[in-house]
Short mmCIF file of C-alpha atoms in Angstrom, two decimals:
data_model
loop_
_atom_site.label_atom_id
_atom_site.label_comp_id
_atom_site.label_asym_id
_atom_site.label_seq_id
_atom_site.Cartn_x
_atom_site.Cartn_y
_atom_site.Cartn_z
CA MET A 181 -2.14 5.61 -45.61
CA GLY A 182 -4.68 3.95 -43.29
CA TYR A 183 -8.41 4.57 -43.45
CA TYR A 184 -9.40 7.46 -41.18
CA MET A 185 -12.60 9.45 -40.68
CA ASN A 186 -12.43 12.79 -38.94
CA ILE A 187 -15.43 12.28 -36.65
CA SER A 188 -15.88 14.34 -33.46
CA TYR A 189 -15.12 12.60 -30.17
CA ASP A 190 -18.23 14.30 -28.72
CA HIS A 191 -20.41 12.58 -31.33
CA TYR A 192 -19.05 9.20 -30.30
CA ARG A 193 -19.50 10.09 -26.62
CA ILE A 194 -23.16 10.97 -27.27
CA PHE A 195 -23.65 7.76 -29.26
CA TYR A 196 -22.12 5.73 -26.40
CA ASN A 197 -24.43 7.22 -23.77
CA VAL A 198 -27.60 6.99 -25.87
CA ALA A 199 -26.80 3.35 -26.62
CA LYS A 200 -25.90 2.65 -22.97
CA TYR A 201 -29.14 4.11 -21.55
CA LYS A 202 -31.33 3.26 -24.58
CA SER A 203 -32.83 6.72 -24.28
CA PHE A 204 -32.06 10.20 -25.64
CA THR A 205 -33.76 11.72 -22.59
CA ARG A 206 -31.74 9.77 -20.02
CA ALA A 207 -28.49 10.33 -21.93
CA ALA A 208 -29.20 14.08 -22.03
CA GLU A 209 -29.69 14.11 -18.24
CA VAL A 210 -26.44 12.24 -17.62
CA MET A 211 -24.50 14.51 -19.99
CA TYR A 212 -26.14 17.73 -18.73
CA SER A 213 -27.28 18.52 -22.26
CA SER A 214 -30.58 18.74 -24.15
CA GLN A 215 -32.33 16.07 -26.17
CA PRO A 216 -32.34 18.15 -29.40
CA ASN A 217 -28.54 18.60 -29.16
CA LEU A 218 -28.07 14.84 -28.84
CA THR A 219 -30.47 14.15 -31.71
CA ARG A 220 -28.56 16.54 -34.01
CA ALA A 221 -25.25 14.94 -33.07
CA ILE A 222 -26.50 11.40 -33.80
CA LYS A 223 -27.91 12.49 -37.17
CA ALA A 224 -24.54 14.06 -38.04
CA LEU A 225 -22.76 10.85 -37.00
CA GLU A 226 -25.14 8.71 -39.08
CA LYS A 227 -24.54 10.94 -42.09
CA GLN A 228 -20.76 10.65 -41.75
CA LEU A 229 -20.91 6.86 -41.33
CA GLY A 230 -23.57 6.42 -44.02
CA CYS A 231 -25.89 4.24 -41.93
CA THR A 232 -28.71 4.32 -39.38
CA LEU A 233 -27.61 3.65 -35.78
CA PHE A 234 -30.89 3.72 -33.80
CA GLU A 235 -34.49 2.67 -34.20
CA ARG A 236 -37.31 4.25 -32.21
CA THR A 237 -39.36 2.04 -29.85
CA ASN A 238 -42.24 2.66 -27.43
CA LYS A 239 -39.75 2.61 -24.52
CA GLY A 240 -36.98 4.66 -26.14
CA VAL A 241 -34.49 3.57 -28.78
CA ARG A 242 -32.60 0.44 -29.74
CA LEU A 243 -29.51 -0.14 -31.80
CA THR A 244 -29.65 -1.29 -35.40
CA ASP A 245 -27.28 -4.02 -36.57
CA ASP A 246 -24.78 -1.34 -37.62
CA GLY A 247 -25.32 0.45 -34.33
CA ARG A 248 -24.61 -2.74 -32.34
CA GLU A 249 -21.42 -3.37 -34.27
CA LEU A 250 -20.23 0.17 -33.67
CA TYR A 251 -21.18 0.02 -29.97
CA GLU A 252 -19.14 -3.16 -29.43
CA HIS A 253 -16.02 -1.20 -30.41
CA ILE A 254 -16.95 2.17 -28.94
CA SER A 255 -17.98 0.78 -25.53
CA VAL A 256 -14.58 -0.85 -25.00
CA ALA A 257 -12.83 2.43 -25.78
CA PHE A 258 -15.02 4.49 -23.45
CA GLU A 259 -14.79 1.97 -20.60
CA HIS A 260 -10.99 2.18 -20.88
CA ILE A 261 -11.18 5.98 -20.87
CA GLU A 262 -13.41 5.98 -17.77
CA ALA A 263 -11.08 3.53 -16.00
CA GLY A 264 -8.12 5.75 -16.84
CA GLU A 265 -9.91 8.84 -15.57
CA LYS A 266 -10.77 7.09 -12.29
CA ALA A 267 -7.20 5.86 -11.85
CA VAL A 268 -5.71 9.32 -12.42
CA SER A 269 -8.36 10.98 -10.26
CA ALA A 270 -7.66 8.57 -7.42
CA LYS A 271 -4.05 9.74 -7.31
CA HIS A 272 -5.18 13.31 -6.71
CA SER A 273 -8.17 12.80 -4.44
CA MET A 274 -8.53 11.88 -0.78
CA ASP A 275 -12.12 10.67 -1.26
CA HIS A 276 -10.90 7.37 -2.70
CA GLY A 277 -7.71 5.76 -3.92
CA VAL A 278 -5.16 3.39 -2.40
CA VAL A 279 -1.96 3.79 -0.40
CA SER A 280 0.38 0.79 -0.37
CA ILE A 281 2.98 0.25 2.36
CA GLY A 282 5.75 -2.28 2.86
CA ALA A 283 6.44 -2.54 6.59
CA THR A 284 8.35 -4.71 9.02
CA GLU A 285 6.26 -6.05 11.86
CA ILE A 286 8.13 -4.12 14.55
CA ALA A 287 7.91 -0.86 12.58
CA LEU A 288 4.21 -1.47 12.04
CA ARG A 289 3.46 -2.01 15.72
CA CYS A 290 5.84 0.56 17.22
CA CYS A 291 5.36 3.44 14.79
CA LEU A 292 2.89 2.95 11.95
CA LEU A 293 -0.31 1.68 13.60
CA PRO A 294 -1.11 4.81 15.66
CA ILE A 295 -0.60 6.99 12.56
CA LEU A 296 -2.72 4.69 10.39
CA SER A 297 -5.54 4.92 12.91
CA ARG A 298 -5.63 8.72 12.61
CA TYR A 299 -5.17 8.55 8.84
CA HIS A 300 -8.11 6.17 8.41
CA GLN A 301 -10.36 8.34 10.61
CA THR A 302 -9.41 11.42 8.57
CA TYR A 303 -9.61 9.77 5.12
CA PRO A 304 -12.06 6.83 5.40
CA GLY A 305 -12.42 6.59 1.61
CA VAL A 306 -8.78 5.69 1.05
CA ARG A 307 -7.96 1.98 1.06
CA ILE A 308 -4.79 0.98 2.91
CA LYS A 309 -2.73 -1.94 1.62
CA ILE A 310 -0.03 -3.22 4.02
CA LEU A 311 2.54 -5.84 3.07
CA ASN A 312 4.22 -7.27 6.16
CA VAL A 313 7.78 -8.03 5.01
CA SER A 314 11.40 -7.93 6.16
CA THR A 315 13.54 -4.81 5.69
CA PRO A 316 15.45 -6.21 2.66
CA GLN A 317 12.17 -7.28 1.04
CA ALA A 318 10.59 -3.86 1.66
CA LEU A 319 13.57 -2.08 0.09
CA LYS A 320 13.34 -4.24 -3.03
CA MET A 321 9.63 -3.51 -3.26
CA ILE A 322 10.26 0.24 -3.07
CA GLU A 323 13.00 0.04 -5.70
CA ASN A 324 10.65 -1.85 -8.05
CA LYS A 325 7.73 0.54 -7.31
CA LEU A 326 5.59 -2.28 -5.89
CA VAL A 327 4.63 -0.12 -2.88
CA ASP A 328 4.38 3.64 -2.38
CA ILE A 329 6.47 3.78 0.79
CA ALA A 330 8.30 1.47 3.20
CA ILE A 331 8.52 1.72 7.00
CA VAL A 332 11.40 -0.43 8.21
CA THR A 333 13.85 -0.98 11.03
CA THR A 334 17.59 -0.48 10.69
CA PRO A 335 20.09 -1.71 9.71
CA ALA A 336 18.84 -0.98 6.19
CA ASP A 337 20.88 -0.98 3.00
CA ILE A 338 19.71 2.33 1.55
CA ASN A 339 21.28 2.49 -1.92
CA SER A 340 21.61 5.54 -4.18
CA LYS A 341 18.16 4.95 -5.71
CA LEU A 342 16.42 5.33 -2.34
CA THR A 343 16.08 7.97 0.33
CA SER A 344 15.28 7.48 4.03
CA THR A 345 13.89 9.65 6.83
CA LYS A 346 14.20 8.79 10.51
CA LEU A 347 10.81 8.48 12.19
CA SER A 348 11.64 7.23 15.68
CA LEU A 349 14.10 5.31 17.82
CA LEU A 350 13.62 1.65 18.67
CA GLN A 351 15.02 0.48 21.98
CA GLU A 352 14.97 -3.27 22.50
CA VAL A 353 15.64 -5.31 25.64
CA PRO A 354 16.39 -8.99 26.28
CA VAL A 355 13.56 -10.86 28.00
CA CYS A 356 12.97 -14.32 29.42
CA SER A 357 10.17 -16.22 31.16
CA LYS A 358 9.89 -15.88 34.92
CA SER A 359 11.05 -19.49 35.22
CA PHE A 360 14.58 -18.55 34.09
CA ASP A 361 17.04 -18.26 36.97
CA ILE A 362 18.91 -15.13 35.88
CA LYS A 363 19.85 -12.68 38.63
CA GLY A 364 21.58 -9.31 38.50
CA GLU A 365 23.38 -7.87 35.50
CA ILE A 366 24.87 -10.18 32.93
CA THR A 367 27.22 -9.63 29.98
CA PHE A 368 26.67 -10.38 26.30
CA ALA A 369 29.03 -13.35 26.67
CA GLU A 370 26.87 -14.77 29.47
CA LEU A 371 23.73 -14.03 27.46
CA ALA A 372 25.16 -16.03 24.53
CA ASP A 373 25.30 -19.13 26.75
CA TYR A 374 21.51 -19.23 26.98
CA PRO A 375 19.20 -20.43 24.20
CA ILE A 376 18.38 -17.46 21.96
CA ILE A 377 15.16 -16.78 20.03
CA SER A 378 15.43 -14.38 17.10
CA LEU A 379 14.03 -13.51 13.71
CA GLY A 380 15.72 -15.52 10.99
CA SER A 381 18.65 -14.73 8.72
CA GLY A 382 17.83 -12.32 5.92
CA THR A 383 16.14 -9.89 8.32
CA SER A 384 17.58 -6.60 9.60
CA THR A 385 17.06 -7.86 13.18
CA PHE A 386 19.23 -10.93 12.63
CA ASP A 387 21.95 -8.80 10.99
CA PHE A 388 21.82 -6.28 13.84
CA TYR A 389 22.26 -8.83 16.63
CA SER A 390 24.90 -10.77 14.70
CA GLU A 391 26.93 -7.55 14.51
CA GLU A 392 26.35 -6.62 18.17
CA PHE A 393 27.38 -10.03 19.49
CA LEU A 394 30.39 -10.12 17.15
CA ARG A 395 31.56 -6.68 18.37
CA ARG A 396 31.68 -8.13 21.88
CA GLY A 397 33.58 -11.25 20.85
CA CYS A 398 30.53 -13.55 20.97
CA SER A 399 28.84 -15.65 18.32
CA PHE A 400 25.15 -15.17 17.58
CA SER A 401 23.58 -18.57 16.89
CA PRO A 402 19.85 -18.54 17.69
CA ASP A 403 18.42 -21.85 18.85
CA ILE A 404 15.03 -20.83 17.45
CA GLU A 405 14.48 -18.62 14.41
CA ALA A 406 10.96 -17.16 14.40
CA ALA A 407 9.19 -16.24 11.18
CA THR A 408 7.62 -13.10 12.64
CA ALA A 409 8.24 -10.80 15.60
CA ASP A 410 4.81 -11.74 17.01
CA GLN A 411 6.03 -15.30 17.55
CA ILE A 412 8.92 -14.31 19.82
CA ILE A 413 6.94 -13.39 22.96
CA PRO A 414 4.89 -16.65 23.07
CA LEU A 415 8.10 -18.66 22.60
CA VAL A 416 9.74 -16.72 25.45
CA LYS A 417 6.69 -17.20 27.69
CA HIS A 418 6.96 -20.97 27.28
CA GLY A 419 10.55 -20.91 28.47
CA LEU A 420 12.14 -21.80 25.14
CA GLY A 421 14.79 -19.13 25.32
CA ILE A 422 15.73 -15.45 25.54
CA GLY A 423 14.26 -13.03 23.03
CA PHE A 424 14.72 -9.37 22.16
CA ILE A 425 11.62 -7.17 22.05
CA PRO A 426 10.86 -3.43 21.94
CA GLU A 427 10.88 -1.90 25.42
CA GLU A 428 7.28 -0.73 25.17
CA PHE A 429 6.04 -4.30 24.66
CA LEU A 430 6.96 -5.12 28.27
CA GLU A 431 4.12 -2.97 29.63
CA SER A 432 1.46 -5.39 28.37
CA GLU A 433 3.26 -8.65 29.18
CA GLU A 434 3.03 -10.13 32.69
CA ASP A 435 4.62 -13.56 32.14
CA ILE A 436 8.01 -12.34 30.97
CA ARG A 437 10.67 -10.15 32.55
CA GLU A 438 13.52 -7.99 31.36
CA ILE A 439 17.09 -9.22 31.71
CA SER A 440 19.52 -6.59 32.97
CA LEU A 441 22.56 -6.26 30.70
CA ASN A 442 25.74 -4.56 31.88
CA VAL A 443 25.77 -2.69 28.54
CA PRO A 444 22.42 -1.68 27.00
CA ILE A 445 21.55 -2.82 23.51
CA PRO A 446 22.17 0.13 21.13
CA ALA A 447 18.99 1.77 19.87
CA ARG A 448 17.93 1.12 16.31
CA GLU A 449 15.88 3.43 14.08
CA ILE A 450 12.53 3.13 12.37
CA VAL A 451 12.83 4.85 9.01
CA LEU A 452 10.57 5.88 6.13
CA VAL A 453 12.01 4.85 2.76
CA ARG A 454 11.02 6.21 -0.64
CA LYS A 455 12.32 5.86 -4.18
CA LYS A 456 14.17 8.94 -5.38
CA GLY A 457 12.44 10.84 -8.17
CA HIS A 458 9.22 8.85 -7.80
CA SER A 459 6.15 11.08 -7.50
CA LEU A 460 3.71 9.77 -4.91
CA PRO A 461 -0.08 9.79 -5.39
CA LEU A 462 -1.91 12.20 -3.09
CA PRO A 463 -3.07 9.53 -0.55
CA ALA A 464 0.55 8.43 -0.04
CA LYS A 465 1.76 12.05 0.19
CA GLU A 466 -0.74 12.76 2.96
CA LEU A 467 0.37 9.67 4.89
CA VAL A 468 4.03 10.69 4.56
CA GLU A 469 3.18 14.14 5.94
CA MET A 470 1.42 12.59 8.93
CA LEU A 471 4.36 10.27 9.58
CA ASN A 472 6.85 13.14 9.41
CA ARG A 473 4.74 15.22 11.81
#
């Protein structure tokens, strides 16, 4: 049997606060108690431990050698308790806390940003952590509980451990610089003859266009593989090739133009992905509700 003393947690809590503030009066204020109650509790604790814990001074109290030794152990325990209380409270409060999101760049710009703007205005105390990753990376992060939610573009390999909800459609169009001499409608086969700019292999975008070109008997071999979707438009503007961008991006771009295809590119989806059976903290739950609305 190990050595064990049945000492009240409240007595240790009082000792911790008196030692922390070096004052019975200040500790009583913090604990919403009275100085006599704290004095009685410390005397009871000293009796159980068989030693004196505090010495009186002109400015308050100070720890004895035994008191300092006890405080070194007690303070660590109470700091851990306070950290745990804050962490649990953050999950159930909208005054603070963190929501973590794994998002593809296109999903972020086309769907998530307007919602995040409203969310931040409504809950300014919540910190937002965004990891800009590819769809496969975001799905792995969700599966390993590294983020609360993922907002990604299809195609997405949603396995049995995950669940997805459609948020919006994503319609993309082929674009080129105004220096390209492309007139009228063209086919996918004709499009494949031009230099292509795309996100790299291992992204849902690359997989999507590989499948679409293959379905039409064409090979998809980008001349330039961009690291991020934001790089595609500048590359197109400088005449380096044809890129595929969301339709709404055209409104703010003057130096590029849409290429007319005889068959439109099929729409993709932007989806919200969660891990099945994983309970979300309140800040993440509120964001999910806003996204679904």
